[in-house]
mmCIF file of C-alpha atoms in Angstrom:
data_model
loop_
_atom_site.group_PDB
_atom_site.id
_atom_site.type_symbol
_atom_site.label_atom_id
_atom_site.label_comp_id
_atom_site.label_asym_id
_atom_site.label_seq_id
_atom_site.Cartn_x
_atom_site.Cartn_y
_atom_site.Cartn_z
ATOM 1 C CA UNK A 1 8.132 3.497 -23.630
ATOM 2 C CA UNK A 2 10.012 1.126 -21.878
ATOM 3 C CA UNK A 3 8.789 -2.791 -21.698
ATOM 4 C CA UNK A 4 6.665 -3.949 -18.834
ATOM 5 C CA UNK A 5 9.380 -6.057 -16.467
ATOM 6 C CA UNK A 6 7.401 -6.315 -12.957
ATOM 7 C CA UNK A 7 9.235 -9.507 -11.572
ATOM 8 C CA UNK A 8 7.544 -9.334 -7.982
ATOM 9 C CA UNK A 9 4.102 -11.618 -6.998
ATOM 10 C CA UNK A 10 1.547 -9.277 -4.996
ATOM 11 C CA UNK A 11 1.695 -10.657 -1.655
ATOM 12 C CA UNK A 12 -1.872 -10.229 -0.484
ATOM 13 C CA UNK A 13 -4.128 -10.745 -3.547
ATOM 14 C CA UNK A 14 -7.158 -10.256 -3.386
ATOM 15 C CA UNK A 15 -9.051 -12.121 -0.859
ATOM 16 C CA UNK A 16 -11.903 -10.439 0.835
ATOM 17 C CA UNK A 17 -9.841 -10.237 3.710
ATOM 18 C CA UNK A 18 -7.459 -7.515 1.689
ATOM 19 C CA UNK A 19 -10.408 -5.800 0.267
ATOM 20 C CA UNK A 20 -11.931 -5.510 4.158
ATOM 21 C CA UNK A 21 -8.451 -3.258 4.675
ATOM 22 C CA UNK A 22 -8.392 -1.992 1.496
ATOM 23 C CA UNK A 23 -11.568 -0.327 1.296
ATOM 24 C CA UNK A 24 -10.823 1.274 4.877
ATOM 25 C CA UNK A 25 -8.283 3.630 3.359
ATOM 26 C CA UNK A 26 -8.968 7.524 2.193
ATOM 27 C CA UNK A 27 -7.021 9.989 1.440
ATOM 28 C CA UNK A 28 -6.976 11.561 5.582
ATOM 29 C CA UNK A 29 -5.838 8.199 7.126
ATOM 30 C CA UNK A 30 -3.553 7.085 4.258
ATOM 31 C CA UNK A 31 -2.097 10.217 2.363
ATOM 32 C CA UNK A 32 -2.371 13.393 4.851
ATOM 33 C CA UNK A 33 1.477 14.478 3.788
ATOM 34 C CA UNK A 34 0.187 14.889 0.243
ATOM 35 C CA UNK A 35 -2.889 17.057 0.993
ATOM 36 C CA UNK A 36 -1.912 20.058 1.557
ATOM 37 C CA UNK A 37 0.028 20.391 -1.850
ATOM 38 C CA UNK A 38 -3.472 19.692 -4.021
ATOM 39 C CA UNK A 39 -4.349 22.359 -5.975
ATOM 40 C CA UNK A 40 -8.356 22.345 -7.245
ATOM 41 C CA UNK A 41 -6.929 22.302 -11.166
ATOM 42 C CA UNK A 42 -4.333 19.658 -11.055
ATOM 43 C CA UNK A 43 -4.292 16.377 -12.927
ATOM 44 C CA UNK A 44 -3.440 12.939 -10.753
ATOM 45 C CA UNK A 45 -2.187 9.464 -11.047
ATOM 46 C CA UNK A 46 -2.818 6.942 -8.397
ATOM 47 C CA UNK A 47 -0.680 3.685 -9.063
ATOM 48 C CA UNK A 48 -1.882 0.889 -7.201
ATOM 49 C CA UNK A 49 -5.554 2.101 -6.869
ATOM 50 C CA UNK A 50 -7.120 -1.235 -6.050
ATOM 51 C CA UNK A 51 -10.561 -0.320 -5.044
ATOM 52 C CA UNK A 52 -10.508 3.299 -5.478
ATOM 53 C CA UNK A 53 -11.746 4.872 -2.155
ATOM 54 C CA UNK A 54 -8.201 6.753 -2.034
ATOM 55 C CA UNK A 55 -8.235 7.459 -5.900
ATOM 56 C CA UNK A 56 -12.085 8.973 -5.468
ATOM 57 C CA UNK A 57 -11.163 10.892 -2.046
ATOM 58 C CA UNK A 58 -8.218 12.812 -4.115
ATOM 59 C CA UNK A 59 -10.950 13.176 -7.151
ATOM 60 C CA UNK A 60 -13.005 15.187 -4.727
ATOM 61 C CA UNK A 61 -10.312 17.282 -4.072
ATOM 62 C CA UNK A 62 -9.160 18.391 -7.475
ATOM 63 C CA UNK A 63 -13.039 19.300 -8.445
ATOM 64 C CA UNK A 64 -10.753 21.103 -11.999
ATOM 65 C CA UNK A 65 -8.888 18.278 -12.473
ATOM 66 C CA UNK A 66 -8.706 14.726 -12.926
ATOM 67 C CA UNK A 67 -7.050 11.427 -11.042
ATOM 68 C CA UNK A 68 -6.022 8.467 -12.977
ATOM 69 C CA UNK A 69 -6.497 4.797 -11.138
ATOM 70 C CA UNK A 70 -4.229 2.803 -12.155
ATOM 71 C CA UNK A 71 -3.442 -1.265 -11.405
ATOM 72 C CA UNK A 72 -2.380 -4.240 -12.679
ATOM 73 C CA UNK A 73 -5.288 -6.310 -12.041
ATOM 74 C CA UNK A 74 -8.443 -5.500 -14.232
ATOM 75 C CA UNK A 75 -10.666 -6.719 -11.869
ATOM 76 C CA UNK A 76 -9.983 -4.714 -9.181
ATOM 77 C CA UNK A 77 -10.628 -1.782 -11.364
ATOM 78 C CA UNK A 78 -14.451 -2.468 -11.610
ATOM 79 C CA UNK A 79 -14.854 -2.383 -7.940
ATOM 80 C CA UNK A 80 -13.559 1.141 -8.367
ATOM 81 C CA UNK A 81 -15.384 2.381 -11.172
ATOM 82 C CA UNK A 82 -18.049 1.656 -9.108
ATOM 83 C CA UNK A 83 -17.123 3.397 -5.417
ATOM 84 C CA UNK A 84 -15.981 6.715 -8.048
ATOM 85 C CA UNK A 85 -19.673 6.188 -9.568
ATOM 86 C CA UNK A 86 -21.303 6.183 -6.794
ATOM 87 C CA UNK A 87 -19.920 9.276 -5.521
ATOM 88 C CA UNK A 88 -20.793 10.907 -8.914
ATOM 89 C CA UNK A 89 -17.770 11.656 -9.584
ATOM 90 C CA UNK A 90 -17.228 12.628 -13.383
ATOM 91 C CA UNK A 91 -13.520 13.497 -13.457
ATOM 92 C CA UNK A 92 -11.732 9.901 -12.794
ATOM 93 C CA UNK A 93 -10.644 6.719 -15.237
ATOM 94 C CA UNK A 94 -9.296 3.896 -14.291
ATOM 95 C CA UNK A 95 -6.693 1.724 -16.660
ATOM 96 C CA UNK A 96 -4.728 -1.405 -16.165
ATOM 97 C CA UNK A 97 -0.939 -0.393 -16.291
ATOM 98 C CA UNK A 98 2.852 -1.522 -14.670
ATOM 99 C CA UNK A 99 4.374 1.916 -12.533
ATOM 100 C CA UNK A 100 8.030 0.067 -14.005
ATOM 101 C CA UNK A 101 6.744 0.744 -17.523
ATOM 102 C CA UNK A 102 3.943 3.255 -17.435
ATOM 103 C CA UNK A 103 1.745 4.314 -20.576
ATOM 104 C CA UNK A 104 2.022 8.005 -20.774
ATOM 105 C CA UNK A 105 3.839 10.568 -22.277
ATOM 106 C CA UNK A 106 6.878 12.383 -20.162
ATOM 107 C CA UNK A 107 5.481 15.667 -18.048
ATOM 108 C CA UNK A 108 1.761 14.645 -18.194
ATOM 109 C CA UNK A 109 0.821 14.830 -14.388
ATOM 110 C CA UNK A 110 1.017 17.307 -11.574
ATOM 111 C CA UNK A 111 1.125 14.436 -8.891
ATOM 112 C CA UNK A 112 1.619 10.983 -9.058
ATOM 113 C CA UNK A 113 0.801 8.969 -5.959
ATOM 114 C CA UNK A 114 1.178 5.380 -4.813
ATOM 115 C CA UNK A 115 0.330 3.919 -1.865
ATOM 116 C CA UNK A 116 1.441 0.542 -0.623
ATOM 117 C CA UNK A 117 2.912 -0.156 -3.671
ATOM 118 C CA UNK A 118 6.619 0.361 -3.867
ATOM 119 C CA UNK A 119 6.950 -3.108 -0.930
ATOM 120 C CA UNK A 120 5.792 -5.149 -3.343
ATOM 121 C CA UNK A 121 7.311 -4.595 -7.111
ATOM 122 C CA UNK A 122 10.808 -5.814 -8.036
ATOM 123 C CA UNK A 123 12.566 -2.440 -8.774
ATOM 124 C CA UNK A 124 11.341 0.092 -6.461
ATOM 125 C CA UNK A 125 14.044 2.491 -7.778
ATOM 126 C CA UNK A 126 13.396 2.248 -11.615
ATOM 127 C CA UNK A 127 9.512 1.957 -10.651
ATOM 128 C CA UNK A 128 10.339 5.703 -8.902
ATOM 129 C CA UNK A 129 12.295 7.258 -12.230
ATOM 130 C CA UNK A 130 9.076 5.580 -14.029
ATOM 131 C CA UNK A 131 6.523 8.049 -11.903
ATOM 132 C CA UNK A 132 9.020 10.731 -12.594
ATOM 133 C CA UNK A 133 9.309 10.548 -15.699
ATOM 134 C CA UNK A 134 5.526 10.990 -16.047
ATOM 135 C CA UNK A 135 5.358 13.616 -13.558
ATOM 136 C CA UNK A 136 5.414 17.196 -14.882
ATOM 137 C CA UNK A 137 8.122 19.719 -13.996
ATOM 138 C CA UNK A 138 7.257 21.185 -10.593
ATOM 139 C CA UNK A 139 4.944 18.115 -9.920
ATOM 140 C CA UNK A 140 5.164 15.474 -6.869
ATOM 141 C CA UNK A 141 5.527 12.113 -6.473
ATOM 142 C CA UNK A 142 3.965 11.337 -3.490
ATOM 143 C CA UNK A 143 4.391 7.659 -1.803
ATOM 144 C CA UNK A 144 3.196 6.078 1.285
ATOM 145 C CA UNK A 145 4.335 2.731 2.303
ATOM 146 C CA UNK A 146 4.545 0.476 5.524
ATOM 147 C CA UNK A 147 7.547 -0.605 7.515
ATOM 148 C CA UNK A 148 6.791 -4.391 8.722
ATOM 149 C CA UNK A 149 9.901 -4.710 11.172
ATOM 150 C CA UNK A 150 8.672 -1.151 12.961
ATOM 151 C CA UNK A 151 4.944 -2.830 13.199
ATOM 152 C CA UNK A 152 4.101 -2.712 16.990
ATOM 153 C CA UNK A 153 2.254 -4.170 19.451
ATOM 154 C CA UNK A 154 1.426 -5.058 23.511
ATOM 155 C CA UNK A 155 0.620 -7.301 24.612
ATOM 156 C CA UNK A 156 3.768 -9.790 23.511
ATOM 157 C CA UNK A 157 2.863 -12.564 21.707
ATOM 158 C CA UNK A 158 4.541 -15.428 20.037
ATOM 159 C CA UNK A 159 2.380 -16.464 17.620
ATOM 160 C CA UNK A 160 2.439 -12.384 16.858
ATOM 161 C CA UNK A 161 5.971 -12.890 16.231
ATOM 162 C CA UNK A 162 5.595 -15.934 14.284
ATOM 163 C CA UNK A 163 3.477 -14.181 11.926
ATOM 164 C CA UNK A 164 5.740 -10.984 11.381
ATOM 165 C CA UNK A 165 8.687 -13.239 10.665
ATOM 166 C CA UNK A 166 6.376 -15.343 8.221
ATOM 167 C CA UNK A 167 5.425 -12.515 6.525
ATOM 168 C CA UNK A 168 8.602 -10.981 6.211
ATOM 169 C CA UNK A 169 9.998 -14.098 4.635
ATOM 170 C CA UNK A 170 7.303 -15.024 2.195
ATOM 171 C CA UNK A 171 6.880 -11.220 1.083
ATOM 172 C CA UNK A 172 11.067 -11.400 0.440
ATOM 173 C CA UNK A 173 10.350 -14.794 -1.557
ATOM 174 C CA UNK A 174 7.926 -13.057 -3.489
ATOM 175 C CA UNK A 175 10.461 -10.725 -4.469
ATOM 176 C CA UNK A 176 9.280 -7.409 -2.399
ATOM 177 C CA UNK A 177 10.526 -5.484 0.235
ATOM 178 C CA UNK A 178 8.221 -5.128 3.538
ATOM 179 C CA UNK A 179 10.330 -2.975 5.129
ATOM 180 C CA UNK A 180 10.075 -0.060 2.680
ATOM 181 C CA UNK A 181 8.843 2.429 4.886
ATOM 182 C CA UNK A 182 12.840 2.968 6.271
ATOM 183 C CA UNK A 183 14.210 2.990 2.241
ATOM 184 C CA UNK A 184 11.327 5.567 0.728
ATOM 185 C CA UNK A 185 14.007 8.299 0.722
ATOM 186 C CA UNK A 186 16.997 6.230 0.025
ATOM 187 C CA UNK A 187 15.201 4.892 -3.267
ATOM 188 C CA UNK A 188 13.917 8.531 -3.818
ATOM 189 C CA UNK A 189 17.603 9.717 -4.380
ATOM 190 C CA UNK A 190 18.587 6.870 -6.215
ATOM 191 C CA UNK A 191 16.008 7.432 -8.269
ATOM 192 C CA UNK A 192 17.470 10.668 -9.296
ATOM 193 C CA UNK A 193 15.080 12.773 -7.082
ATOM 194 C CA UNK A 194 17.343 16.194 -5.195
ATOM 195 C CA UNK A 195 14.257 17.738 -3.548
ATOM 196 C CA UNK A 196 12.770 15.179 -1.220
ATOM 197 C CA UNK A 197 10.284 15.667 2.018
ATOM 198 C CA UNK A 198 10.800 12.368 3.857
ATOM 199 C CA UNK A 199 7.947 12.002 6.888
ATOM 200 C CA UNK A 200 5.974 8.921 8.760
ATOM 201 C CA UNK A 201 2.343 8.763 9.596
ATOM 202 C CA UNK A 202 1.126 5.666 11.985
ATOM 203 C CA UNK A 203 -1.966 3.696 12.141
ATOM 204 C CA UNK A 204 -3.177 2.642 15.477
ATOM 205 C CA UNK A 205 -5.423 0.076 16.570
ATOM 206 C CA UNK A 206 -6.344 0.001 20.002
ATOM 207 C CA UNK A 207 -10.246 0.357 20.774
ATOM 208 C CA UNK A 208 -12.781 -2.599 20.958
ATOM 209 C CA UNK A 209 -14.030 -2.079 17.578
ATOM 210 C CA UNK A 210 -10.401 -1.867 15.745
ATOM 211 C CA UNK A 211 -8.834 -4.649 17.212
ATOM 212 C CA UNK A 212 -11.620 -6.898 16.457
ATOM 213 C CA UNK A 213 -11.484 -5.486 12.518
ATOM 214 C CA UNK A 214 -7.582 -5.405 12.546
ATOM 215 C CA UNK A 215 -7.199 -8.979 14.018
ATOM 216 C CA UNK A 216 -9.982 -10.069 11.749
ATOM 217 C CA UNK A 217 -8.827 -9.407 8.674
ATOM 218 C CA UNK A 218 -5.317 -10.762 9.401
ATOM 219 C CA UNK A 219 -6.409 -13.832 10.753
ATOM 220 C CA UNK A 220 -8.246 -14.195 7.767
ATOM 221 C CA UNK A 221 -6.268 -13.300 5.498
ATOM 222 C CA UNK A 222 -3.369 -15.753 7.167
ATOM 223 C CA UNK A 223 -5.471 -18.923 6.573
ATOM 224 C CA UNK A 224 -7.326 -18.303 3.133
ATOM 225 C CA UNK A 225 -5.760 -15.628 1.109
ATOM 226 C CA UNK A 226 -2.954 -15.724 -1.941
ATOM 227 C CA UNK A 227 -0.633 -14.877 1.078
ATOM 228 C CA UNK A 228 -1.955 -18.387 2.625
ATOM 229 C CA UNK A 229 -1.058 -19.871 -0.842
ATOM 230 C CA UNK A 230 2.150 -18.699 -0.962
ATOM 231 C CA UNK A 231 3.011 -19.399 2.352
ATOM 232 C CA UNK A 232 2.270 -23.102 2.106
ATOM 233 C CA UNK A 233 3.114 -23.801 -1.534
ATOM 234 C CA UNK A 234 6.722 -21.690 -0.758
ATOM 235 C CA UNK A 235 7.793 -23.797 2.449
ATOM 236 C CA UNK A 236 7.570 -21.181 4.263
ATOM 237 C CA UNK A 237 5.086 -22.567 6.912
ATOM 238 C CA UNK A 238 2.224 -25.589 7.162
ATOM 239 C CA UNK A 239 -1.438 -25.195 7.385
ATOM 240 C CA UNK A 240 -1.855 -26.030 11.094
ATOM 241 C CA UNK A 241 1.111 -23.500 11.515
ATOM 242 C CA UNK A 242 -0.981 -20.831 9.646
ATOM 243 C CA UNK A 243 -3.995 -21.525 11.973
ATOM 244 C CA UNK A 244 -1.721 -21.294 14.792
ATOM 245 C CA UNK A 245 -0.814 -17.959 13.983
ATOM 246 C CA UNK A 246 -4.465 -16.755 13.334
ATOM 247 C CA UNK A 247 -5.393 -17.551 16.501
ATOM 248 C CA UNK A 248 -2.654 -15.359 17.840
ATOM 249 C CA UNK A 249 -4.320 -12.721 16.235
ATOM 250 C CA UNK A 250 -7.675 -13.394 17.506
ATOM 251 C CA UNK A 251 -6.168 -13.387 21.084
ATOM 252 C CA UNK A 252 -4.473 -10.407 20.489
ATOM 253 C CA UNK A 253 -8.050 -8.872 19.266
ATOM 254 C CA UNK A 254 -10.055 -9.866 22.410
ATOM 255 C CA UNK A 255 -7.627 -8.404 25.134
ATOM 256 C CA UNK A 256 -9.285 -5.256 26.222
ATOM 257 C CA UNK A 257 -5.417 -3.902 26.779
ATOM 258 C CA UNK A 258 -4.296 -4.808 23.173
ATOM 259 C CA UNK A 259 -2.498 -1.778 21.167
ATOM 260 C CA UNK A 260 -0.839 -2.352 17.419
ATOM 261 C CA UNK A 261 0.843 0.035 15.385
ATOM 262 C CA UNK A 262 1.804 0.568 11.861
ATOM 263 C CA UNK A 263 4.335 2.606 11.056
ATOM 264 C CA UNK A 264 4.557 3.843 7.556
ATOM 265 C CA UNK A 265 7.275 6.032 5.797
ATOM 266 C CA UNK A 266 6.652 9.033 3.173
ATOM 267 C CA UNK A 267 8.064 10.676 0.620
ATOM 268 C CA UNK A 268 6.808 13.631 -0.888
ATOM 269 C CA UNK A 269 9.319 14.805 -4.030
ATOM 270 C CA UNK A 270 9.048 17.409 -5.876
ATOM 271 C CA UNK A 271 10.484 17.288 -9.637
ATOM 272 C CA UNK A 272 12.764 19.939 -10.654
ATOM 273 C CA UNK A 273 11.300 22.680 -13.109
#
Protein backbone atom coordinates (compact mmCIF):
# COMPACT_ATOMS: atom_id res chain seq x y z
CA UNK A 1 0.00 0.00 0.00
CA UNK A 2 1.16 3.23 -0.67
CA UNK A 3 2.09 5.79 2.40
CA UNK A 4 -0.51 8.16 3.70
CA UNK A 5 0.66 11.81 2.05
CA UNK A 6 -2.67 14.04 2.52
CA UNK A 7 -0.93 17.57 2.47
CA UNK A 8 -4.33 19.62 2.45
CA UNK A 9 -6.05 21.18 6.00
CA UNK A 10 -9.98 20.46 5.94
CA UNK A 11 -11.37 23.78 5.49
CA UNK A 12 -14.53 23.58 7.55
CA UNK A 13 -13.76 21.34 10.57
CA UNK A 14 -15.98 20.50 12.53
CA UNK A 15 -17.90 23.17 14.17
CA UNK A 16 -21.52 22.62 14.81
CA UNK A 17 -22.14 24.91 12.17
CA UNK A 18 -20.63 22.11 9.52
CA UNK A 19 -22.37 19.35 11.25
CA UNK A 20 -25.91 21.57 10.94
CA UNK A 21 -25.10 21.09 6.87
CA UNK A 22 -23.64 18.01 7.17
CA UNK A 23 -26.26 16.08 8.70
CA UNK A 24 -28.80 17.64 6.03
CA UNK A 25 -27.34 15.48 3.30
CA UNK A 26 -28.82 11.86 2.01
CA UNK A 27 -28.27 10.03 -0.60
CA UNK A 28 -31.58 11.86 -2.91
CA UNK A 29 -30.30 15.48 -2.39
CA UNK A 30 -26.55 14.70 -2.53
CA UNK A 31 -25.89 11.52 -4.76
CA UNK A 32 -29.09 11.03 -7.17
CA UNK A 33 -26.52 10.32 -10.34
CA UNK A 34 -25.28 7.29 -8.41
CA UNK A 35 -28.67 5.71 -7.56
CA UNK A 36 -29.80 4.25 -10.18
CA UNK A 37 -26.59 2.03 -10.69
CA UNK A 38 -27.08 0.28 -6.93
CA UNK A 39 -27.62 -3.09 -7.12
CA UNK A 40 -29.32 -4.78 -3.66
CA UNK A 41 -25.93 -7.21 -3.40
CA UNK A 42 -23.16 -4.79 -3.91
CA UNK A 43 -20.44 -3.85 -1.46
CA UNK A 44 -19.70 0.20 -0.89
CA UNK A 45 -17.13 2.63 0.22
CA UNK A 46 -18.03 6.09 1.23
CA UNK A 47 -14.78 8.28 1.68
CA UNK A 48 -15.42 11.26 3.54
CA UNK A 49 -18.48 9.92 5.52
CA UNK A 50 -18.43 12.46 8.31
CA UNK A 51 -21.63 11.85 10.05
CA UNK A 52 -22.99 9.07 8.12
CA UNK A 53 -26.59 10.07 7.05
CA UNK A 54 -25.32 9.58 3.28
CA UNK A 55 -23.23 6.39 4.20
CA UNK A 56 -26.60 4.87 6.10
CA UNK A 57 -29.07 6.14 3.18
CA UNK A 58 -26.81 3.97 0.57
CA UNK A 59 -26.77 1.04 3.44
CA UNK A 60 -30.51 0.95 3.05
CA UNK A 61 -30.20 0.51 -0.39
CA UNK A 62 -27.85 -2.39 -0.74
CA UNK A 63 -30.07 -4.48 2.00
CA UNK A 64 -27.24 -7.74 0.44
CA UNK A 65 -24.47 -5.76 0.79
CA UNK A 66 -22.44 -3.61 2.80
CA UNK A 67 -21.07 0.31 2.78
CA UNK A 68 -17.84 1.19 4.32
CA UNK A 69 -17.61 4.90 6.14
CA UNK A 70 -14.63 6.01 5.89
CA UNK A 71 -12.74 9.48 7.34
CA UNK A 72 -9.91 10.84 8.64
CA UNK A 73 -11.17 12.12 11.79
CA UNK A 74 -12.12 9.39 14.45
CA UNK A 75 -14.44 11.43 16.02
CA UNK A 76 -16.64 12.08 13.48
CA UNK A 77 -17.01 8.41 13.04
CA UNK A 78 -18.93 7.94 16.40
CA UNK A 79 -21.53 10.37 15.43
CA UNK A 80 -22.08 7.91 12.60
CA UNK A 81 -22.02 4.73 14.22
CA UNK A 82 -24.65 6.14 15.95
CA UNK A 83 -27.20 7.71 13.04
CA UNK A 84 -26.36 3.83 11.18
CA UNK A 85 -27.46 2.38 14.78
CA UNK A 86 -30.23 4.00 15.08
CA UNK A 87 -31.59 3.05 11.87
CA UNK A 88 -30.75 -0.62 12.74
CA UNK A 89 -28.78 -0.99 10.26
CA UNK A 90 -26.50 -4.21 10.57
CA UNK A 91 -24.54 -4.11 7.31
CA UNK A 92 -22.18 -0.82 7.76
CA UNK A 93 -18.49 -0.13 9.55
CA UNK A 94 -16.95 2.74 9.81
CA UNK A 95 -12.83 3.10 9.86
CA UNK A 96 -10.48 5.99 9.98
CA UNK A 97 -8.50 5.97 6.59
CA UNK A 98 -6.64 8.64 3.82
CA UNK A 99 -8.62 8.09 0.02
CA UNK A 100 -4.56 9.06 -1.21
CA UNK A 101 -3.45 5.88 0.56
CA UNK A 102 -6.41 3.66 1.23
CA UNK A 103 -6.29 0.29 3.34
CA UNK A 104 -7.69 -2.33 1.12
CA UNK A 105 -6.79 -4.77 -1.20
CA UNK A 106 -7.07 -3.92 -5.22
CA UNK A 107 -10.79 -4.97 -6.73
CA UNK A 108 -12.54 -5.12 -3.29
CA UNK A 109 -15.62 -2.78 -3.96
CA UNK A 110 -18.41 -2.46 -6.45
CA UNK A 111 -18.72 1.40 -5.81
CA UNK A 112 -16.71 3.75 -4.18
CA UNK A 113 -18.25 7.13 -3.46
CA UNK A 114 -17.08 10.47 -2.10
CA UNK A 115 -18.80 13.36 -1.62
CA UNK A 116 -17.34 16.77 -0.97
CA UNK A 117 -14.17 15.42 -0.67
CA UNK A 118 -11.98 15.67 -3.70
CA UNK A 119 -12.02 20.17 -2.97
CA UNK A 120 -10.28 19.65 -0.14
CA UNK A 121 -7.21 16.94 -0.34
CA UNK A 122 -3.89 17.83 -1.99
CA UNK A 123 -3.88 15.36 -4.97
CA UNK A 124 -7.27 14.99 -6.24
CA UNK A 125 -5.86 12.98 -9.20
CA UNK A 126 -3.73 10.33 -7.29
CA UNK A 127 -6.62 10.42 -4.51
CA UNK A 128 -8.94 9.24 -7.84
CA UNK A 129 -6.33 6.24 -9.08
CA UNK A 130 -6.43 5.48 -5.10
CA UNK A 131 -10.51 4.76 -5.27
CA UNK A 132 -9.75 2.94 -8.44
CA UNK A 133 -7.52 0.95 -7.52
CA UNK A 134 -9.87 -0.36 -4.79
CA UNK A 135 -12.75 -0.45 -6.98
CA UNK A 136 -13.53 -3.82 -8.60
CA UNK A 137 -13.57 -4.38 -12.36
CA UNK A 138 -16.93 -3.18 -13.67
CA UNK A 139 -17.38 -1.07 -10.42
CA UNK A 140 -17.95 2.92 -10.12
CA UNK A 141 -16.43 5.57 -8.63
CA UNK A 142 -18.93 7.88 -8.01
CA UNK A 143 -18.03 11.67 -6.82
CA UNK A 144 -20.00 14.67 -6.06
CA UNK A 145 -18.39 17.90 -5.37
CA UNK A 146 -19.25 21.75 -5.34
CA UNK A 147 -18.14 24.49 -7.66
CA UNK A 148 -17.63 27.77 -5.36
CA UNK A 149 -17.09 30.33 -8.35
CA UNK A 150 -20.62 28.90 -10.02
CA UNK A 151 -22.32 29.46 -6.34
CA UNK A 152 -25.30 31.86 -7.04
CA UNK A 153 -27.33 34.21 -5.64
CA UNK A 154 -30.00 37.49 -5.88
CA UNK A 155 -30.17 39.64 -4.37
CA UNK A 156 -26.36 41.21 -4.98
CA UNK A 157 -24.51 41.67 -2.12
CA UNK A 158 -21.09 42.80 -1.22
CA UNK A 159 -20.43 41.38 1.81
CA UNK A 160 -21.79 38.06 -0.29
CA UNK A 161 -18.96 38.69 -2.46
CA UNK A 162 -16.56 39.33 0.19
CA UNK A 163 -17.20 36.05 1.59
CA UNK A 164 -16.92 33.94 -1.74
CA UNK A 165 -13.59 35.58 -2.45
CA UNK A 166 -12.52 34.84 1.30
CA UNK A 167 -13.35 31.53 0.99
CA UNK A 168 -11.87 30.90 -2.17
CA UNK A 169 -8.57 32.21 -0.94
CA UNK A 170 -8.29 30.59 2.43
CA UNK A 171 -9.60 27.13 0.98
CA UNK A 172 -6.50 27.64 -1.86
CA UNK A 173 -4.12 28.43 1.26
CA UNK A 174 -5.22 25.40 2.76
CA UNK A 175 -4.09 23.62 -0.15
CA UNK A 176 -7.66 22.56 -1.82
CA UNK A 177 -9.43 23.34 -4.72
CA UNK A 178 -13.12 24.94 -4.29
CA UNK A 179 -13.80 25.00 -7.63
CA UNK A 180 -13.76 21.24 -8.26
CA UNK A 181 -17.07 20.83 -9.47
CA UNK A 182 -15.70 22.23 -13.26
CA UNK A 183 -12.31 19.68 -12.96
CA UNK A 184 -14.34 16.27 -11.73
CA UNK A 185 -13.92 14.94 -15.29
CA UNK A 186 -10.66 16.47 -16.15
CA UNK A 187 -9.09 14.72 -12.93
CA UNK A 188 -11.22 11.58 -13.83
CA UNK A 189 -9.11 11.12 -17.10
CA UNK A 190 -6.03 11.99 -15.62
CA UNK A 191 -6.60 9.64 -13.30
CA UNK A 192 -6.53 7.00 -15.89
CA UNK A 193 -10.39 6.62 -16.01
CA UNK A 194 -11.75 6.06 -20.28
CA UNK A 195 -15.42 5.53 -19.37
CA UNK A 196 -16.64 8.61 -17.58
CA UNK A 197 -20.46 10.04 -17.06
CA UNK A 198 -19.78 13.69 -16.21
CA UNK A 199 -23.30 15.49 -14.86
CA UNK A 200 -24.29 18.51 -12.26
CA UNK A 201 -27.01 18.47 -9.71
CA UNK A 202 -27.85 22.02 -7.84
CA UNK A 203 -28.97 22.85 -4.45
CA UNK A 204 -31.35 25.67 -4.06
CA UNK A 205 -32.26 27.74 -1.28
CA UNK A 206 -34.96 30.00 -1.69
CA UNK A 207 -38.05 29.51 0.80
CA UNK A 208 -38.38 31.15 4.32
CA UNK A 209 -37.27 28.18 6.10
CA UNK A 210 -33.95 27.49 3.85
CA UNK A 211 -32.61 30.73 3.75
CA UNK A 212 -32.84 31.19 7.37
CA UNK A 213 -30.92 27.49 7.79
CA UNK A 214 -28.54 28.24 4.79
CA UNK A 215 -27.58 31.80 6.02
CA UNK A 216 -27.38 30.39 9.50
CA UNK A 217 -25.03 28.02 9.28
CA UNK A 218 -22.67 30.17 7.15
CA UNK A 219 -22.79 33.00 9.25
CA UNK A 220 -21.88 30.79 11.84
CA UNK A 221 -19.63 28.98 10.61
CA UNK A 222 -17.75 32.42 9.24
CA UNK A 223 -17.22 33.75 12.81
CA UNK A 224 -16.49 30.54 15.02
CA UNK A 225 -15.47 27.61 13.00
CA UNK A 226 -11.75 26.11 11.96
CA UNK A 227 -12.60 28.11 8.72
CA UNK A 228 -12.78 31.33 11.18
CA UNK A 229 -9.35 30.10 12.50
CA UNK A 230 -7.81 29.86 9.45
CA UNK A 231 -9.05 32.84 8.09
CA UNK A 232 -7.65 35.05 10.82
CA UNK A 233 -4.50 33.15 11.79
CA UNK A 234 -3.71 32.98 7.62
CA UNK A 235 -4.10 36.88 6.93
CA UNK A 236 -6.59 36.32 5.01
CA UNK A 237 -9.17 38.62 6.78
CA UNK A 238 -9.72 40.28 10.57
CA UNK A 239 -12.33 39.43 13.03
CA UNK A 240 -14.54 42.52 12.58
CA UNK A 241 -14.13 41.68 8.77
CA UNK A 242 -15.48 38.12 9.47
CA UNK A 243 -18.51 39.61 11.36
CA UNK A 244 -18.98 41.88 8.57
CA UNK A 245 -19.44 39.22 6.28
CA UNK A 246 -21.86 37.20 8.57
CA UNK A 247 -24.07 39.77 8.66
CA UNK A 248 -24.22 39.76 4.91
CA UNK A 249 -25.46 36.49 5.22
CA UNK A 250 -28.05 37.17 7.71
CA UNK A 251 -29.37 39.97 5.37
CA UNK A 252 -29.31 37.85 2.61
CA UNK A 253 -31.47 35.22 4.85
CA UNK A 254 -34.25 37.70 5.87
CA UNK A 255 -35.13 39.09 2.30
CA UNK A 256 -38.30 37.36 1.42
CA UNK A 257 -36.87 37.61 -2.45
CA UNK A 258 -33.47 35.93 -1.58
CA UNK A 259 -32.48 32.81 -3.98
CA UNK A 260 -28.82 30.92 -3.65
CA UNK A 261 -27.58 28.20 -5.59
CA UNK A 262 -25.00 25.56 -5.44
CA UNK A 263 -23.86 24.11 -8.23
CA UNK A 264 -22.08 20.86 -7.92
CA UNK A 265 -20.28 18.68 -10.62
CA UNK A 266 -20.40 14.66 -10.97
CA UNK A 267 -18.66 12.03 -12.11
CA UNK A 268 -19.85 8.70 -12.32
CA UNK A 269 -16.85 6.21 -13.83
CA UNK A 270 -17.05 3.07 -14.47
CA UNK A 271 -13.72 0.82 -14.23
CA UNK A 272 -12.88 -1.25 -17.11
CA UNK A 273 -13.51 -5.14 -16.73
Amino acid sequence: MPEARETAVYTHGHHESVLRSHTWRTAENSAAYLLGALKPHMRILDIGCGPGTITADLAGLVPDGHVTGLDREPGILERARTVAGGRGLTNTDFTVGDVHALDFPDDTFCVVHAHQVLQHVGDPVGALREMRRVTKPGGFVAVRDSDYAAMTWYPPSAGMDDWLDLYRRVARANGGEPDAGRRLKSWALAAGFTDVTATSGTWTFSTAGERAWWSGLWADRTVASAYAERAVDGGHATRQQLREVAGAWREWGDRDDGWFSVLHGEILCRKEA
